[in-house]
Amino acid sequence: MTDELIQFINDTESPDIRQAIQVLPWKILVVDDDHEVHNTTQFVLRDQYVFGRPLCLLHAYSGLEAHKHLREHPDIAVALLDVVMETEQAGLDLVEYIRDELKLTECRIILRTGQPGYAPELAVIHEYDINDYRTKAELTHTRLISTVSAALRSYQQLYAIAQNRRGLELIVGAAADLMEQHAISGLAEGVLTQLTALFKLPLDGIVCTQKGALSGGDDQHCYVVSAAGRYARYIAQPLETLPDRRIVSAILASVSQGQHQFGTDYTVLYLKAAPHQEAAIFLDTEQALTALDRPLLEVFVANIAACFRNVKLVERLNYIAYHDPLTQLPNRLQFIADLDTVAQTQVDTVAALLDIDHFTDLNDGLGQDIGNMFLVAVAARLRTRLGPECRLARVGADVFGVLGPESQVNATNLLALFHDPFEVGEYQFPVTITMGLCRNLDNADSGITLLKRINIALNRAKRSLSAHYEYYLAEMEDNTRWRVEVIRHLRQDFQSGKLRVWYQPQIALATGAVTGFEALVRWPGDGTRGFIQPPDVFIPLAEYSGLIIQIGVWVLEQACAQYAQLAAAGFGSLKMAVNVSMAQFRKADLLEKVVYALEHYQMPPSLLELEITESIAMDEPKVVLQSLEALKQLGVQIAIDDFGTGYSSLGQLQSLPIDCLKIDRSFVSEIQQGKGGMYAETIVGLSQKLRVDSIAEGVETLEQAGFLRGLGCTTAQGYLYAPPMPAEQLNEWLRQYTKK
Ligand code: C2E
Ligand code: CA
Ligand code: CA
């Protein structure tokens, strides 16, 4: 059976009926095996309007046909059923089908029977919620109309109650959804959406709350936290900015009286989640909400209040998760989130990381409390001196993040913030900073990427001796990727034993005799491939990655082992010079490793010379001095490498327990064609004043050797005598050289 069987009471296509159809007719199901009953029913009910709606009859001639209609039209309002059809029980079976199978509880059922004897029992009438039971004879013209009307009224009420129940379920569901909302604005938006859906209103409304209910707001004013439709542009504005006074006064009345307001064309819901957490929700309802709607609203409000409480809690947790407890500034996570939003939106914004120089010294020297007070002071200065359009964060222990317009976030402006010293208690700290900055934030895909970039620039700046800041450039990153790859490769090759130590002889200038060797690490490639990278390239990377600590110990052991091998061959008086990096000094066990290597290879400590670069010795004397003194006590010799390239003062030099100054290659190469070398001369003179030896590196010509000898320089090292050589060649070279 199809929809063809749905016949309207009046089949004529008169325009007013057409219009009426659009008013949604009541669906009446007529089930009877007697065609005549269908005809009379149709005749009687045609043109009838009940509660302003026309009737639409669905006809079925058997119980089974009725099943189909019922399945397809769950909104059948009234079913007029014949009790006896294909079976004596067919009508009652249908009732059972409607109530038990299809669970259509709202549909009203009127049973009709030919004979009075077939009346169902009272219990059945109750159980199946049957509205009426009549003999067909009883259902005369007027009786039928009034019975159907009464049934429709009953259906309408039941339908409304069911709708409300659905509304309640919706509210409970909405509350569960809204519980997931962690921001007041998201919650408020959700509330509006749910409310307008619940009451089938256009999405148009306002949610206001005391600003004090939000983190960091004042208690004085109501603010629009969410709005939809034509009010959307007032979000985040004070309530008073709304041009419609009617709305403003309705919301204010609601908040001051602590009550809902029901106007003729609007409703304001009042919501109180906690003593200082109130909100008002304004809805344009066009007409007054019905009595049926109000209890629903009450339930809604009660449920939503719990959500608001929840949001407060989550906001608090969020605040904790995204803020630094010491300075109250946003933390690294928040900074990344800020960068994230900026990455997608703003164009002429600059992001910077400010790293306080030597903060650890301050913290170690004066204690953590002073250190903390100092950090708070830095945060306070950033807050007061930078405009509100700048976002700040504490990104690391002594690293601050700044994000804002280039007019403020630029190197000059930020460096200027640190011109004046910081006052902490009775102390005054002059402070310098190192910065990484990044422009063109919009061409990164995420906040994390941006933070990485600023970090790259910052690390660049830190490694530079002269610059206090660097702006990020794409080349830096390519360089970083390359560096990371080289480090990975180096670590792998070191661990699989592919590194080698080569040795370069050192010669006494006065006698021409070999005094010892400098151990120099090499990174050979596989087979015929020369070197993968020269030490000038990979040693700084090994230092940067910390790998130099392991490599350094290994070179030391190799050099001592080589000494033992030379001693066994009769060259037991030759020295071994080994380069030591800063990172090795920072590690507490350097002395232990040296002692171990010397003992293990039975090498006299005085034959081991450790070379440290001038910059190490002078920049961080605190770190090295103790170790140097302990090594010195042991009898190990100390040489200052690359001397002349740093900025040591005579006073500093005198305080270090050293045995030798190594004149940097660049000063030796100046010595040529009759022109002396002024620096070489000064350094040799200095070494004599300090009563320490001097070694010239990179001696390539006889002329240079002669000039240095003339100055009284003790030792020389360079291609003139020999390049660095693999261990296997040493014995042979020594034999050849000493023969001369
Ligand atoms: P350095 O300590 O100043 O080493 C001297 C460098 O000068 C060596 O370069 C050596 O091969 C080179 N050289 C020697 N004679 C001449 C010469 O006559 N002319 C010229 N132009 N160069 C000469 P190399 O081996 O490439 O080492 C470079 C740097 O790598 C070293 O400079 C040192 O700072 C570092 N290095 C090498 N091995 C180690 C090591 O085992 N540990 C540490 N920490 N650093 C190392
Ligand atoms: Ca050296
Ligand atoms: Ca050197």
mmCIF file of C-alpha atoms and ligand atoms in Angstrom, residues 518 520 579 611 641-642 662 697 717, ligand 2:
data_model
loop_
_atom_site.group_PDB
_atom_site.id
_atom_site.type_symbol
_atom_site.label_atom_id
_atom_site.label_comp_id
_atom_site.label_asym_id
_atom_site.label_seq_id
_atom_site.Cartn_x
_atom_site.Cartn_y
_atom_site.Cartn_z
ATOM 1 C CA GLU A 518 100.482 16.649 19.404
ATOM 2 C CA LEU A 520 95.082 15.287 16.542
ATOM 3 C CA ASN A 579 93.715 18.932 23.227
ATOM 4 C CA GLU A 611 96.259 22.038 25.530
ATOM 5 C CA ASP A 641 96.493 26.851 22.695
ATOM 6 C CA ASP A 642 95.859 29.441 19.967
ATOM 7 C CA LYS A 662 101.175 28.091 21.887
ATOM 8 C CA GLU A 697 102.343 26.220 15.419
ATOM 9 C CA GLN A 717 105.429 22.445 15.090
HETATM 10 CA CA CA B 2 96.189 22.073 19.809
#
